[in-house]
Coordinates of C-alpha atoms and ligand atoms in Angstrom, one line a residue:
M16 CA -195.1 39.6 27.4
R17 CA -191.5 40.5 28.2
K18 CA -191.2 43.5 30.6
I19 CA -187.7 44.9 30.6
A20 CA -186.3 47.7 32.8
V21 CA -183.3 49.4 31.2
I22 CA -181.3 50.8 34.2
N23 CA -178.0 52.2 35.2
Q24 CA -177.9 55.1 37.7
K25 CA -174.8 56.3 35.9
G26 CA -175.9 59.1 33.6
G27 CA -175.2 58.9 29.9
S28 CA -174.6 55.2 29.8
G29 CA -176.8 54.6 26.7
K30 CA -180.2 53.7 28.4
T31 CA -182.4 55.9 26.2
T32 CA -180.5 55.2 23.0
T33 CA -180.9 51.5 23.7
V34 CA -184.6 51.7 24.6
V35 CA -185.6 53.7 21.5
N36 CA -183.5 51.7 19.0
I37 CA -184.1 48.2 20.2
G38 CA -187.8 49.2 20.5
A39 CA -187.8 50.2 16.8
F40 CA -186.2 47.0 15.6
L41 CA -188.4 44.8 17.7
A42 CA -191.4 46.6 16.3
Q43 CA -190.1 46.2 12.8
K44 CA -189.9 42.5 13.4
G45 CA -193.7 42.5 14.1
K46 CA -193.6 42.7 17.9
K47 CA -196.0 45.1 19.5
V48 CA -193.8 47.2 21.7
L49 CA -194.4 49.8 24.4
L50 CA -191.7 52.2 25.6
I51 CA -192.3 53.7 29.0
D52 CA -190.5 56.9 29.6
L53 CA -189.8 57.1 33.4
D54 CA -187.3 59.8 33.1
P55 CA -188.3 63.5 33.8
Q56 CA -185.7 64.5 31.2
S57 CA -188.1 62.9 28.7
H58 CA -185.4 61.9 26.3
T59 CA -187.2 58.8 25.0
T60 CA -190.3 61.0 24.3
I61 CA -188.2 63.6 22.5
H62 CA -186.2 61.0 20.6
L63 CA -189.4 59.8 19.0
G64 CA -190.4 63.3 17.9
F65 CA -192.8 64.4 20.6
E66 CA -192.6 67.8 22.4
P67 CA -193.0 67.1 26.1
P68 CA -194.7 70.4 27.0
E69 CA -197.5 69.6 24.6
I70 CA -198.2 66.2 26.0
K71 CA -201.5 66.2 27.9
N72 CA -201.3 62.9 29.7
S73 CA -197.9 61.5 30.6
V74 CA -196.6 58.9 33.0
Y75 CA -197.0 61.5 35.7
E76 CA -200.8 61.2 35.2
I77 CA -200.6 57.5 35.7
L78 CA -198.5 57.7 38.9
I79 CA -200.1 60.7 40.5
K80 CA -203.5 61.4 39.0
K81 CA -204.3 57.7 38.7
I82 CA -205.5 58.1 35.1
P83 CA -205.9 54.7 33.5
A84 CA -202.6 53.7 31.9
K85 CA -204.3 53.0 28.5
E86 CA -205.3 56.6 28.2
V87 CA -201.8 57.8 28.3
L88 CA -200.3 55.6 25.6
L89 CA -199.6 57.2 22.2
P90 CA -198.7 55.6 18.9
T91 CA -195.4 56.7 17.5
Y92 CA -194.5 57.2 13.9
E93 CA -193.2 53.7 13.8
K94 CA -195.7 50.9 13.2
N95 CA -196.2 48.7 16.3
L96 CA -194.3 51.1 18.5
F97 CA -196.1 52.9 21.3
I98 CA -195.0 55.2 24.1
A99 CA -196.1 56.2 27.6
P100 CA -194.5 59.6 27.4
A101 CA -192.9 61.7 30.1
N102 CA -192.6 65.4 30.7
I103 CA -190.9 67.5 33.3
E104 CA -193.8 67.1 35.7
L105 CA -192.4 63.7 36.5
A106 CA -189.6 65.4 38.3
S107 CA -191.8 66.0 41.3
A108 CA -193.5 62.6 41.3
E109 CA -191.0 61.1 43.8
I110 CA -191.7 63.7 46.4
E111 CA -195.4 63.7 45.8
L112 CA -195.5 59.9 46.4
V113 CA -193.4 59.9 49.5
N114 CA -196.3 59.3 51.9
E115 CA -198.3 57.0 49.6
I116 CA -198.6 53.3 50.7
G117 CA -197.4 51.0 48.0
R118 CA -195.6 53.7 46.2
E119 CA -193.0 51.3 44.8
I120 CA -195.7 49.3 42.8
I121 CA -197.9 52.0 41.4
L122 CA -196.8 51.5 37.8
R123 CA -197.1 47.7 38.0
D124 CA -200.6 47.9 39.4
A125 CA -201.7 50.6 36.9
L126 CA -200.6 48.5 33.9
K127 CA -202.3 45.4 35.3
K128 CA -205.5 47.3 36.1
S129 CA -205.6 48.8 32.6
K130 CA -204.8 45.4 31.0
V131 CA -202.0 46.9 29.0
D132 CA -200.9 44.1 26.6
F133 CA -197.8 44.1 24.5
D134 CA -195.1 41.7 23.3
Y135 CA -192.5 43.9 24.8
I136 CA -192.5 46.7 27.4
L137 CA -189.2 48.5 27.6
I138 CA -188.8 51.0 30.5
D139 CA -186.3 53.9 30.2
C140 CA -185.2 54.8 33.7
P141 CA -183.7 58.1 35.0
P142 CA -180.0 58.1 36.2
S143 CA -180.8 57.4 39.8
L144 CA -182.0 54.6 42.1
G145 CA -185.0 56.5 43.4
L146 CA -188.7 55.8 43.5
L147 CA -189.2 56.0 39.7
T148 CA -186.5 53.4 39.1
L149 CA -188.0 51.2 41.9
N150 CA -191.3 51.4 40.1
A151 CA -189.6 50.1 36.9
L152 CA -188.0 47.3 38.9
T153 CA -191.3 46.1 40.4
T154 CA -193.0 46.3 37.0
A155 CA -190.3 44.4 35.0
D156 CA -189.4 40.8 34.9
E157 CA -186.0 41.5 33.3
I158 CA -183.3 44.0 33.6
F159 CA -180.9 45.2 30.9
I160 CA -177.9 47.2 32.0
P161 CA -176.1 49.3 29.4
I162 CA -172.6 50.0 30.4
Q163 CA -170.5 52.6 28.6
A164 CA -167.0 51.4 27.8
E165 CA -165.1 54.0 29.8
F166 CA -163.1 54.3 32.9
F167 CA -165.9 55.3 35.4
A168 CA -168.3 52.7 34.0
L169 CA -167.7 50.2 36.8
E170 CA -168.1 52.6 39.6
G171 CA -171.5 52.4 41.0
L172 CA -172.2 48.9 39.7
T173 CA -171.8 47.5 43.2
K174 CA -174.5 49.8 44.4
L175 CA -176.7 48.9 41.5
M176 CA -176.4 45.2 42.2
Q177 CA -177.2 45.8 45.9
T178 CA -180.4 47.7 44.9
I179 CA -181.4 44.9 42.6
D180 CA -180.8 42.3 45.3
I181 CA -183.0 44.3 47.7
V182 CA -185.8 44.5 45.2
K183 CA -185.5 40.8 44.5
N184 CA -185.7 40.0 48.2
R185 CA -188.5 42.3 49.1
L186 CA -190.6 43.4 46.2
N187 CA -190.1 41.3 43.0
R188 CA -188.7 37.8 43.5
G189 CA -188.8 36.9 39.8
I190 CA -186.7 39.7 38.5
E191 CA -183.5 38.8 36.7
I192 CA -180.7 40.6 34.9
T193 CA -180.9 39.1 31.4
G194 CA -178.7 41.4 29.5
I195 CA -175.6 43.6 29.9
I196 CA -175.0 45.8 26.9
I197 CA -171.6 47.4 26.2
T198 CA -172.2 50.8 24.7
M199 CA -170.1 53.5 23.0
Y200 CA -167.4 50.9 22.3
D201 CA -164.3 51.7 20.3
A202 CA -162.1 48.7 19.6
R203 CA -159.1 51.0 19.0
K204 CA -159.1 52.3 22.5
N205 CA -157.4 50.1 25.2
I206 CA -159.7 51.5 27.8
C207 CA -162.7 50.2 26.0
R208 CA -161.3 46.7 25.7
D209 CA -160.2 46.7 29.3
V210 CA -163.7 47.7 30.5
A211 CA -165.4 45.2 28.2
D212 CA -163.1 42.4 29.6
K213 CA -163.8 43.4 33.2
V214 CA -167.5 43.5 32.6
K215 CA -167.2 40.1 31.0
G216 CA -165.3 38.7 34.0
H217 CA -168.1 39.9 36.2
F218 CA -171.3 39.1 34.3
K219 CA -170.1 36.2 32.2
N220 CA -172.9 34.8 30.0
K221 CA -175.2 37.7 30.7
I222 CA -173.4 40.0 28.3
F223 CA -174.9 40.4 24.8
K224 CA -172.5 39.4 22.1
T225 CA -173.3 42.6 20.2
K226 CA -171.4 45.6 21.4
I227 CA -172.8 49.0 20.5
R228 CA -170.0 50.9 18.8
E229 CA -169.4 54.6 19.3
N230 CA -171.3 56.2 16.4
V231 CA -172.0 59.8 15.9
R232 CA -175.2 59.0 14.0
L233 CA -176.7 57.6 17.2
A234 CA -176.1 60.9 18.9
E235 CA -177.6 62.9 16.0
A236 CA -180.8 60.9 15.6
P237 CA -182.7 62.3 18.6
G238 CA -182.4 65.8 17.2
F239 CA -184.3 64.6 14.2
G240 CA -187.0 62.8 16.2
K241 CA -186.0 59.5 14.5
T242 CA -184.8 56.1 15.4
I243 CA -181.5 55.0 14.0
K244 CA -183.3 52.6 11.7
D245 CA -184.8 55.4 9.8
F246 CA -182.2 58.1 10.4
A247 CA -179.1 56.4 9.3
P248 CA -179.6 53.0 7.6
G249 CA -176.2 51.4 7.0
S250 CA -174.5 53.2 9.8
H251 CA -172.7 51.2 12.5
G252 CA -175.3 52.3 15.0
E253 CA -178.1 50.9 12.9
E254 CA -176.2 47.7 12.3
D255 CA -175.4 47.2 16.0
Y256 CA -178.9 47.8 17.3
R257 CA -180.4 45.6 14.6
R258 CA -178.1 42.8 15.7
L259 CA -178.8 43.4 19.4
A260 CA -182.6 43.3 18.7
A261 CA -182.0 39.9 16.9
E262 CA -180.2 38.6 20.0
I263 CA -183.0 39.8 22.2
L264 CA -185.5 37.9 20.0
R265 CA -183.4 34.8 20.2
Q266 CA -183.6 34.9 24.0
E267 CA -187.3 34.2 23.7
K268 CA -186.4 30.6 22.6
S269 CA -184.4 29.9 25.8
K270 CA -187.2 31.2 28.0
Ligands
LIG4 N1 -173.1 54.3 20.7 C1 -173.1 55.6 20.8 N2 -172.2 56.3 20.1 C2 -172.2 57.7 20.2 N3 -173.0 58.4 21.0 C3 -173.9 57.7 21.7 C4 -174.0 56.3 21.7 N4 -175.0 55.9 22.5 C5 -175.5 57.0 23.0 N5 -174.8 58.1 22.6 C6 -175.0 59.5 23.0 O1 -174.5 59.7 24.3 C7 -175.4 60.4 25.1 C8 -175.9 59.6 26.3 O2 -176.7 58.5 25.8 P1 -178.2 58.2 26.3 O3 -179.0 59.4 26.4 O4 -178.7 57.1 25.6 O5 -177.8 57.8 27.8 P2 -178.7 57.6 29.1 O6 -178.1 56.5 29.9 O7 -180.1 57.5 28.7 O8 -178.5 59.1 29.8 P3 -179.3 59.6 31.0 O9 -178.7 58.9 32.2 O10 -179.0 61.1 31.1 O11 -180.7 59.3 30.8 C9 -176.5 60.9 24.2 O12 -176.1 62.2 23.7 C10 -176.5 59.9 23.1 O13 -177.0 60.4 21.9
LIG5 MG1 -181.8 58.6 29.3

C-alpha cells in the first residue's frame, strides 16, 4: 500500500486536480485507490460529483466523532476509485482537536484500526500547514508536492521543507518526498521555464518528468463532476495526467 500526501500550503498549486486525476488513472490501471479529502473546501469531493452538504459521514466524523473510517468511505462513479469525503464541518476540526492528546495522528490510527486496505491512498491537503495537513503527513509514507510554474511558486517552499523535516524528526521517520510535480506549465512563457529550472536545481531527481501543462479542460472538469479521463479524452490535461500516473506506477519497481 502506497500512502501519499499531496501537499503545498500555497493555494491553487494543483493539489486537488492532481489527486483526482492521478487517482482516476491509477484506478483505471486496476489499482484500488482511496482519495482522502482533508480540505474543508471539499474540492476533491465536489470534483467527483458529490454534494458536500448531503454527505452524512465525512472525514470530520472520523477525526472528531471517531466513527470507524470504513463507514465513511464511498465508492465513486469510477471503478476502483473510492473517497473519504469532506464537507465544511471539517473547518472547525483543527480547533476542536486542539486539546486532544495525539491529535497529529488521529487519521493514521483510524485507518489502521479500521484495517483500511488499498493499493494507493492519496490525501488532498488544505492550503495550510495546520493540524489537518499534519494528520496527512503522519498517515503517509510519501509526499508529492505540486508546484505551479509561476513567479510566487518558490516562496513558501522553505517553510514547507522545514515542516516536513520537523515531522520526519518527531512524528514519522519514514516519510519521504518522492515526487515534485510542475503544474500549469506553459512552455511559451519564460517564467514557466525559469521556475521549472529553479525547481529542478533544488529537487533534482525527485521531479517527475511529466509536466502538467496549463489546460482549460482541467479547470472545467470539476464543474461537471468528472475526472479529466472521462471529461476530455485527448486533451493535454488528459494526456499529461495519464503519463504522470504511468510514472507513478513505474516508481513501484524502484521501491
Ligand atoms: N494544469 C492546469 N491548467 C489549467 N487550470 C488548472 C490546472 N490545474 C489546475 N487548474 C485549475 O486551477 C485552480 C487551482 O487548482 P487546484 O484546485 O487543483 O489547486 P489546489 O492546490 O488544490 O488549490 P487549494 O489550495 O485551494 O486547495 C482550479 O481552478 C483548477 O481547476
Ligand atoms: Mg485543493
